Coordinates of N, CA and C in Angstrom, one line a residue:
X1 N 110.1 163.7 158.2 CA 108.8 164.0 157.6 C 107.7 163.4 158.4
X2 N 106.8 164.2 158.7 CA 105.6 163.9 159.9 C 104.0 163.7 158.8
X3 N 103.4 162.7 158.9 CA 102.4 162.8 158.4 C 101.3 162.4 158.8
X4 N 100.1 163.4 159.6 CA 98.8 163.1 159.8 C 98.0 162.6 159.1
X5 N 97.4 161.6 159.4 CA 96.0 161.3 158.7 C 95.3 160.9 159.7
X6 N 93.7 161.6 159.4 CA 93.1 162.0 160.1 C 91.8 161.1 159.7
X7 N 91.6 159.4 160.7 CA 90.4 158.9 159.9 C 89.0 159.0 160.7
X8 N 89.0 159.7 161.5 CA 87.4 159.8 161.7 C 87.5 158.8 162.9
X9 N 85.8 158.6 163.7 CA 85.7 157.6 164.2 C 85.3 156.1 163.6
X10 N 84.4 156.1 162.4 CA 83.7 155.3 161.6 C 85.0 154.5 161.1
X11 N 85.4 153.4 161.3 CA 86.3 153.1 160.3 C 86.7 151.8 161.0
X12 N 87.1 151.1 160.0 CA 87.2 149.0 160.6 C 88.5 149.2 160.4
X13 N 88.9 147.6 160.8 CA 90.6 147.4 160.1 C 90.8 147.5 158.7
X14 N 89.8 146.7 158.1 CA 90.5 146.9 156.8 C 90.7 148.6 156.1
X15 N 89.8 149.3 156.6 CA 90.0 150.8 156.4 C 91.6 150.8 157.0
X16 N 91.6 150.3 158.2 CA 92.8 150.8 158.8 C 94.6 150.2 157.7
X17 N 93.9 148.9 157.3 CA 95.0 148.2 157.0 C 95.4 149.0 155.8
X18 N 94.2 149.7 155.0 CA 94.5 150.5 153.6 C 95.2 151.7 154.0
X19 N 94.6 152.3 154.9 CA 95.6 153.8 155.3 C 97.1 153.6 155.2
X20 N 97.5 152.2 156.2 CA 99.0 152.0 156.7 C 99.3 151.8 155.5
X21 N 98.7 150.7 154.9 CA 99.6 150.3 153.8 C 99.9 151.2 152.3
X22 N 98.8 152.2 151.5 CA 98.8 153.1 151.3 C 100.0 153.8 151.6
X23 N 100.0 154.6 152.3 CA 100.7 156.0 153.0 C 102.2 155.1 152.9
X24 N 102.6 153.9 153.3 CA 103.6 153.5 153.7 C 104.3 153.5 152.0
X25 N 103.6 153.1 150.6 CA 104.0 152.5 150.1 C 104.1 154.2 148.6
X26 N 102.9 155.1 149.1 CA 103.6 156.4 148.4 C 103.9 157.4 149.1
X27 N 104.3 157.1 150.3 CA 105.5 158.2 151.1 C 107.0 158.0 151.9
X28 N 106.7 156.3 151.4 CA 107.7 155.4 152.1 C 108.1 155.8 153.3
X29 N 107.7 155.9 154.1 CA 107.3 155.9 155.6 C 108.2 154.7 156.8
X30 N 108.6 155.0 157.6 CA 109.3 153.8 158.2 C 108.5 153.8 159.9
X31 N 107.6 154.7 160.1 CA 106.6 154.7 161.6 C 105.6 154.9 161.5
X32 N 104.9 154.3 162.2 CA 103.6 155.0 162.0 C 103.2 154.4 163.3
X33 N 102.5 155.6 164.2 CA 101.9 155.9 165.3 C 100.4 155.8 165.7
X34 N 99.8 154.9 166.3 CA 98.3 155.1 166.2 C 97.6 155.3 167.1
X35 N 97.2 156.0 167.6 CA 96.3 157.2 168.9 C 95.0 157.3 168.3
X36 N 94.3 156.6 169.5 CA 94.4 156.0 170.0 C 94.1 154.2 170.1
X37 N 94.8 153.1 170.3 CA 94.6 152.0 170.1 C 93.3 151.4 170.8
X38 N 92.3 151.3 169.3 CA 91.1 150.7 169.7 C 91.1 149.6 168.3
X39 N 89.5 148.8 168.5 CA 89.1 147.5 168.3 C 88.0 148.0 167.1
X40 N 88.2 147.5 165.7 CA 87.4 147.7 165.0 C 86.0 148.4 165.3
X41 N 85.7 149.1 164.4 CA 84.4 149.7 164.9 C 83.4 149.1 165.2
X42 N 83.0 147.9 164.5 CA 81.9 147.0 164.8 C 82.2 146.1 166.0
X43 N 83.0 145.8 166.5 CA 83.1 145.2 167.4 C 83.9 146.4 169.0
X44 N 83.7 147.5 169.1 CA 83.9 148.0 170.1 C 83.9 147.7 171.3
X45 N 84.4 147.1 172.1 CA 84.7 147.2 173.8 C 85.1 145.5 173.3
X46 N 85.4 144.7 172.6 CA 85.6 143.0 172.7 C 87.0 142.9 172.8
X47 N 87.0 142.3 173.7 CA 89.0 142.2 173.7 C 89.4 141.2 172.8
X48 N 88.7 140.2 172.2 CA 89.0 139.4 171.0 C 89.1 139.9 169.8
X49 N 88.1 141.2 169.9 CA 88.6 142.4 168.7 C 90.0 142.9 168.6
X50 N 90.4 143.4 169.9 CA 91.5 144.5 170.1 C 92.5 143.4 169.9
X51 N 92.4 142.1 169.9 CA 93.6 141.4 169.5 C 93.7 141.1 168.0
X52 N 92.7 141.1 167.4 CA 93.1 140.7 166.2 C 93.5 141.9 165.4
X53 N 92.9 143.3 166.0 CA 94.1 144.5 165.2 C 95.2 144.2 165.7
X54 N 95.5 144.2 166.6 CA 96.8 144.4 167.0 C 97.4 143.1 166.3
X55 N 97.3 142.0 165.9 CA 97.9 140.9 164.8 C 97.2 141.9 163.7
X56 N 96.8 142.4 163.1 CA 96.9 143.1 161.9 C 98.2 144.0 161.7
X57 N 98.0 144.7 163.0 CA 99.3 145.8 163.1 C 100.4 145.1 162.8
X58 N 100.4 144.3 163.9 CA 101.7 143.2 163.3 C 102.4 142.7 162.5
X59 N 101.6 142.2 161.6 CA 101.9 141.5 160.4 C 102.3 143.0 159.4
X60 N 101.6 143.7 159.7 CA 101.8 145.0 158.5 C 102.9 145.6 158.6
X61 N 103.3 145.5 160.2 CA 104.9 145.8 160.4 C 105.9 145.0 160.2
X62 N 105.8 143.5 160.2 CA 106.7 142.7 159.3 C 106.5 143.1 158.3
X63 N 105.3 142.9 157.3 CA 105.8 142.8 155.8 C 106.1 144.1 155.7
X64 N 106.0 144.9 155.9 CA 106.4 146.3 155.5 C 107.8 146.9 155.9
X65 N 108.2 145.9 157.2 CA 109.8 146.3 157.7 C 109.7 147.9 158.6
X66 N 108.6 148.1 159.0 CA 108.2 149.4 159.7 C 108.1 149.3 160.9
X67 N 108.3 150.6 161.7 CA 107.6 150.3 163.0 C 106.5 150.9 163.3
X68 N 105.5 150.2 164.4 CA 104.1 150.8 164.3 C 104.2 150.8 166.1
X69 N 103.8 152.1 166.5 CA 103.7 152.4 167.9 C 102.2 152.5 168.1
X70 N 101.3 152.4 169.2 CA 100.1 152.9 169.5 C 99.8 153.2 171.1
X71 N 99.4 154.3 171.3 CA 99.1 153.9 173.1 C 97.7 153.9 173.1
X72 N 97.3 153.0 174.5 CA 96.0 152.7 174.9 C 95.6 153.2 176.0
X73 N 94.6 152.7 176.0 CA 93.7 153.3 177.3 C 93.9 152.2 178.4
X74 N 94.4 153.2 179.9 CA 94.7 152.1 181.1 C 93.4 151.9 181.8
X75 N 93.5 151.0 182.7 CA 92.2 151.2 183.6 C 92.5 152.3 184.3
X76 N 91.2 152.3 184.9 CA 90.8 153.5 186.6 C 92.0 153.2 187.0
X77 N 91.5 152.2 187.9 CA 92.9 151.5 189.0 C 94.1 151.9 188.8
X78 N 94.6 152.0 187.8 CA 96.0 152.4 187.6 C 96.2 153.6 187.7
X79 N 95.6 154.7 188.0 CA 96.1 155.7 189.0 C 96.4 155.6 190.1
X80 N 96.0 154.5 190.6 CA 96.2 154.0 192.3 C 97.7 153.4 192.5
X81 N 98.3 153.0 191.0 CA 99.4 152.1 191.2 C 100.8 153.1 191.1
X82 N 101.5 153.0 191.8 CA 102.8 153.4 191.0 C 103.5 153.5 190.2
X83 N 104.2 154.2 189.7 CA 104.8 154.2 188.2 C 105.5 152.5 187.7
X84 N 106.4 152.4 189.2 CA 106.9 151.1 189.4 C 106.7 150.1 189.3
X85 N 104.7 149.9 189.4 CA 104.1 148.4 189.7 C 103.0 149.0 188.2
X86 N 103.3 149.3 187.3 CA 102.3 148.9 186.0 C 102.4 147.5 185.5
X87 N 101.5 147.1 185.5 CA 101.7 146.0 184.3 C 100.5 145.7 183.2
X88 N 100.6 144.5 182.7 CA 99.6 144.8 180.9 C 98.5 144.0 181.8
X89 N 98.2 143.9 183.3 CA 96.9 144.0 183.5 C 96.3 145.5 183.8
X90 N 97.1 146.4 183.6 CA 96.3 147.8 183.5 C 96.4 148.1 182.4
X91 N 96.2 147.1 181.5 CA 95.5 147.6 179.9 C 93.5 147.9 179.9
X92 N 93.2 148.8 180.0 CA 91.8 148.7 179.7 C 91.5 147.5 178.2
X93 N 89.9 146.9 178.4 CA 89.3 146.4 177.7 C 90.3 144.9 177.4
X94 N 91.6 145.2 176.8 CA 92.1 144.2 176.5 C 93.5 143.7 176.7
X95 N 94.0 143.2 177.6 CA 95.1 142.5 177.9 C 95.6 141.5 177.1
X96 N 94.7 140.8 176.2 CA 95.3 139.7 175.7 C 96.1 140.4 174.6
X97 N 96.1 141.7 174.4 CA 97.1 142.2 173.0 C 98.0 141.7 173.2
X98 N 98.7 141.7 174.4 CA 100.4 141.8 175.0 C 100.7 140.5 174.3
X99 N 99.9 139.3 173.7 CA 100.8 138.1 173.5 C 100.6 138.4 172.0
X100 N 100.8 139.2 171.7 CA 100.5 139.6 169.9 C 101.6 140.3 169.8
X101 N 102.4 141.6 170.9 CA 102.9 142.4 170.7 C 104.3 141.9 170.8
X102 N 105.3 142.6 170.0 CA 107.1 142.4 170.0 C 107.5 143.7 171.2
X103 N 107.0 144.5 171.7 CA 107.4 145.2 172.8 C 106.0 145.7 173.5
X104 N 106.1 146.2 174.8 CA 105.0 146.6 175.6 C 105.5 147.7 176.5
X105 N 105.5 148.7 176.4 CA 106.1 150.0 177.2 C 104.9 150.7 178.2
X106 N 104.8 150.4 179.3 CA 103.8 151.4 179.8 C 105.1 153.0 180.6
X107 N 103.8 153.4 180.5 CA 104.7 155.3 180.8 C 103.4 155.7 181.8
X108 N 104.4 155.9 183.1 CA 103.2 156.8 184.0 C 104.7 158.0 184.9
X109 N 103.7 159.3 185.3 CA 104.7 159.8 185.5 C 104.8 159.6 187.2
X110 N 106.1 160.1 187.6 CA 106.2 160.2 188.8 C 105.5 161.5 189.7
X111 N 104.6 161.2 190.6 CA 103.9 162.7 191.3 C 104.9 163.3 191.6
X112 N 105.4 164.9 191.7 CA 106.2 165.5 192.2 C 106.5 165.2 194.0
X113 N 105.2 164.9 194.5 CA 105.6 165.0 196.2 C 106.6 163.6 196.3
X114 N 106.8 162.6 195.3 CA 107.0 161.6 195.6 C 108.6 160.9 194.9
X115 N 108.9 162.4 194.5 CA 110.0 162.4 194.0 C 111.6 161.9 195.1
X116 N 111.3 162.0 196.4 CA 112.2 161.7 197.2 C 112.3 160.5 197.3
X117 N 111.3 159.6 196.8 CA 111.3 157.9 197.1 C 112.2 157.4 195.5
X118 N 112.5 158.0 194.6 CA 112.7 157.3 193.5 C 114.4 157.4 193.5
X119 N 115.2 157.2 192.4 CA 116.7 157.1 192.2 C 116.8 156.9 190.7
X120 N 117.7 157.6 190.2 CA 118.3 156.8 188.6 C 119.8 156.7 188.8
X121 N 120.1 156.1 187.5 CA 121.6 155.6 187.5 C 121.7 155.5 185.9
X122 N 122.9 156.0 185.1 CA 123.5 155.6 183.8 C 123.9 154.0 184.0
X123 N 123.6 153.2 182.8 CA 123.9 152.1 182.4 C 123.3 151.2 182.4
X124 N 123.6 149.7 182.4 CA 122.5 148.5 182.1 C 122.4 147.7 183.5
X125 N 123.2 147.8 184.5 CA 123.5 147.4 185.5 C 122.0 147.2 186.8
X126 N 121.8 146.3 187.1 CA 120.7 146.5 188.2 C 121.2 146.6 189.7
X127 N 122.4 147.0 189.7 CA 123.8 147.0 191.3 C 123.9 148.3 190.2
X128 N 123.5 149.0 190.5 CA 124.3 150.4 190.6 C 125.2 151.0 191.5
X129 N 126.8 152.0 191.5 CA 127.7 152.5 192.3 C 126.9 153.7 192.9
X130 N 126.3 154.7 191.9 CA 126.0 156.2 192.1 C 124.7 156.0 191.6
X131 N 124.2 156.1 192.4 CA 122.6 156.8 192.0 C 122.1 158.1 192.0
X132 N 120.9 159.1 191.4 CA 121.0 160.2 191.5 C 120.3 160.3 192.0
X133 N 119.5 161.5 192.6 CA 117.7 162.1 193.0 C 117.5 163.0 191.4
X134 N 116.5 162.7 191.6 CA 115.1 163.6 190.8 C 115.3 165.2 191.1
X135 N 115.3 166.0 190.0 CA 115.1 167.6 190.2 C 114.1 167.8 190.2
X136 N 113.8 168.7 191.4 CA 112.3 169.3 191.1 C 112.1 170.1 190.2
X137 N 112.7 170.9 189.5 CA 112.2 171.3 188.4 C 112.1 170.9 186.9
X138 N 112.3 169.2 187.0 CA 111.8 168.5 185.6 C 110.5 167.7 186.1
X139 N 109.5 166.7 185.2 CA 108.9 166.3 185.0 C 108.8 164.9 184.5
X140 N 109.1 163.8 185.5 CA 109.4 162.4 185.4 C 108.3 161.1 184.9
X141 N 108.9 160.6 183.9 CA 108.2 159.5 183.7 C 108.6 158.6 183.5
X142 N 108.0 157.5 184.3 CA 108.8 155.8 184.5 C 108.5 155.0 182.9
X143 N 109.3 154.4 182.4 CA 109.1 153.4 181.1 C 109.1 152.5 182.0
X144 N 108.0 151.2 182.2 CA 108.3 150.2 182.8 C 107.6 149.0 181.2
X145 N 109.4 148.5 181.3 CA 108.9 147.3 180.0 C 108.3 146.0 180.3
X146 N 107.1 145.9 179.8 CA 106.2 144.8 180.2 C 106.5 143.9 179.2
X147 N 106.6 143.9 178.1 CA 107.6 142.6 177.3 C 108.0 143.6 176.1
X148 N 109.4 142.3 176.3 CA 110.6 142.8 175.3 C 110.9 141.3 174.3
X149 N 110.7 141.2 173.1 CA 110.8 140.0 172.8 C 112.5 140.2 172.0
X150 N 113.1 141.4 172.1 CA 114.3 141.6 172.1 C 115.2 141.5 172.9
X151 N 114.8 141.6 174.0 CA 115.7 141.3 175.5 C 115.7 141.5 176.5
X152 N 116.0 142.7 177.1 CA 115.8 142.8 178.7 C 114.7 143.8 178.6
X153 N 114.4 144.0 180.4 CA 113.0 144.9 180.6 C 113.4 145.9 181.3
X154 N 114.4 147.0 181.3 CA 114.5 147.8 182.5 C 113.3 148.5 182.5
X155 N 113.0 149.0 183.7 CA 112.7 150.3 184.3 C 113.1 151.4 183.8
X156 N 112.8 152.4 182.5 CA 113.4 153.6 182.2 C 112.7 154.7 182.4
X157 N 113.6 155.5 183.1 CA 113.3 157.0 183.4 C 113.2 158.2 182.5
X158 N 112.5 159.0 182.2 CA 112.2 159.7 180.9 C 111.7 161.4 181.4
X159 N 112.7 162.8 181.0 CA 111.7 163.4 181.5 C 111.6 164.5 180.6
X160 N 110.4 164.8 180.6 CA 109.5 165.5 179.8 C 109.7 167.2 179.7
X161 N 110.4 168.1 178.6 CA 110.3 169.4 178.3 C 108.7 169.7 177.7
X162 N 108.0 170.3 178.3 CA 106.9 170.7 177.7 C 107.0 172.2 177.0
X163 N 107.8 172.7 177.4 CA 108.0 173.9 175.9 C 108.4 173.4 175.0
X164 N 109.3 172.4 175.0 CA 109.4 171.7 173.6 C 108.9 170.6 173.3
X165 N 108.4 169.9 174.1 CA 107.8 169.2 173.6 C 108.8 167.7 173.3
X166 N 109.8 167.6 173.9 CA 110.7 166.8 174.3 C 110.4 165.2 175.3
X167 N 111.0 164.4 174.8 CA 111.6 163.1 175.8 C 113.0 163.4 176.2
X168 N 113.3 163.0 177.1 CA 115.1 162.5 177.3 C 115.1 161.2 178.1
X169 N 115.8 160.3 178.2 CA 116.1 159.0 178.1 C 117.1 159.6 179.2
X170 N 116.8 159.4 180.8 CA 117.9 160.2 181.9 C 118.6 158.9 182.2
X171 N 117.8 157.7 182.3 CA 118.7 156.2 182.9 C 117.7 155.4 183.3
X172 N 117.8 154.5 184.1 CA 117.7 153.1 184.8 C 116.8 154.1 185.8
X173 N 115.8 153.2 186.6 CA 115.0 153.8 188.0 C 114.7 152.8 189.0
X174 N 114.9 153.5 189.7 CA 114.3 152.8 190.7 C 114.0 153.0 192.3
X175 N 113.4 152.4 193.4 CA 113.4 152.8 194.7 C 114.4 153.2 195.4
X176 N 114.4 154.7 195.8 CA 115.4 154.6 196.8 C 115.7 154.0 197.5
X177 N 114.8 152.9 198.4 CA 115.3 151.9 199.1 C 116.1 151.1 198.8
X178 N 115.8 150.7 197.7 CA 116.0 149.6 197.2 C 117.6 149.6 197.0
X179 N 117.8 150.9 195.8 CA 118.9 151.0 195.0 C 120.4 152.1 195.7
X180 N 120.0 153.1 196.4 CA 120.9 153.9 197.4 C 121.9 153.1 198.6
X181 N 123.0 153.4 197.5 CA 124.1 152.6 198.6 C 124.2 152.9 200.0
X182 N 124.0 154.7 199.9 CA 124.2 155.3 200.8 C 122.9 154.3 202.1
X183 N 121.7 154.2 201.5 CA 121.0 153.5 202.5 C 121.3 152.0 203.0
X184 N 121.5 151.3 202.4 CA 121.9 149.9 203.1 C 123.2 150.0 204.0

C-alpha cells in the first residue's frame, strides 16, 4: 500500500513531524519516503537547519520502528565526479546531516560511453574470481555507501527498467582496472 501526501511548500517540521506521525499511526505504515530533503521553512539554505530535521527524522524512525528514506540535492561539482568517487561532501547545503544519519547511500549513474571502464561481480568479496562488463542495453547506477552504521560500505551496482519503473541489485562494482583478473 503506497500513500501520497502531498504537503505544499509552506510547511516547518513540526507540520512535518504531524504528517509522519499521523499517517504512520492510522495507516500503520512501516516507510515513509521524503522528496525532496530540505530544512524547515523558516530557516531555508542553513545547514544547522537541515540537521536538526534530519535528528527529527531520526528519532520518529526509532520511536516509531519505521523506515524513513529521503534524497537530497548534490552539488554542481558532482557531475564532474564519478559514480565511484561520491561522497557526503557532495551533499548540497548540508553535509553535517551524515553524522545524524544510520545509512547514507549516494546513487549516480554510470555514462553509457564509460561503460568499458567499470566491472561487477556477485557476492561480498572485494578479490573477486569473475567479473562481468556492463550491457549496453541497460542503464547503470553506482550505490556508493557513505555510512553504514550496520556494517560494511560496498560499492553497489543497480540497473534501472524505465518501462517499469524497476531497480535490480546486479552486484558489487567496480574499476576495470582495478578488479579484472584478466588485466593484472
Amino acid at each position: 500500500k503506497i500513500r501520497i501526501v502531498e504537503t505544499g511548500s509552506d510547511y516547518s517540521d513540526t507540520d512535518l513531524r504531524q504528517i509522519i506521525e499521523n499517517t504512520v499511526l492510522s495507516e500503520g505504515i512501516d516507510y515513509v519516503f521524503y522528496d525532496t530533503f530540505k530544512s524547515d521553512k523558516d530557516a531555508i539554505g542553513e545547514w544547522s537547519a537541515m540537521k536538526r530535521t534530519a535528528t527529527l527524522l531520526s528519532e520518529i524512525a526509532k520511536k516509531r520502528n519505521i523506515f524513513i528514506g529521503a534524497n537530497i540535492q548534490l552539488t554542481d561539482d558532482a557531475n564532474m565526479c564519478k559514480p565511484l568517487e561520491l561522497t557526503s561532501s557532495n551533499i548540497a547545503n548540508s553535509k553535517q546531516i551524515k553524522h545524524v544519519l544510520d545509512a547514507l547511500c549516494l546513487f549516480k549513474e554510470i555514462p553509457y560511453g564509460e561503460f568499458d571502464k567499470y566491472v561487477y561481480w556477485n557476492g561480498t568479496t572485494d578479490k573477486p574470481k569473475v567479473v562481468k562488463t556492463l550491457a549496453p542495453e541497460n542503464r547503470y547506477y553506482v550505490c556508493r555507501i557513505d555510512k553504514n552504521r550496520a556494517g560494511i560500505k560496498p560499492d553497489i551496482l543497480f540497473t534501472l527498467n524505465l518501462n517499469t519503473n524497476t531497480w535490480e541489485e546486479v552486484g558489487r562494482v567496480g574499476y576495470k582496472e582495478v578488479y579484472d583478473p584478466k588485466k593484472k
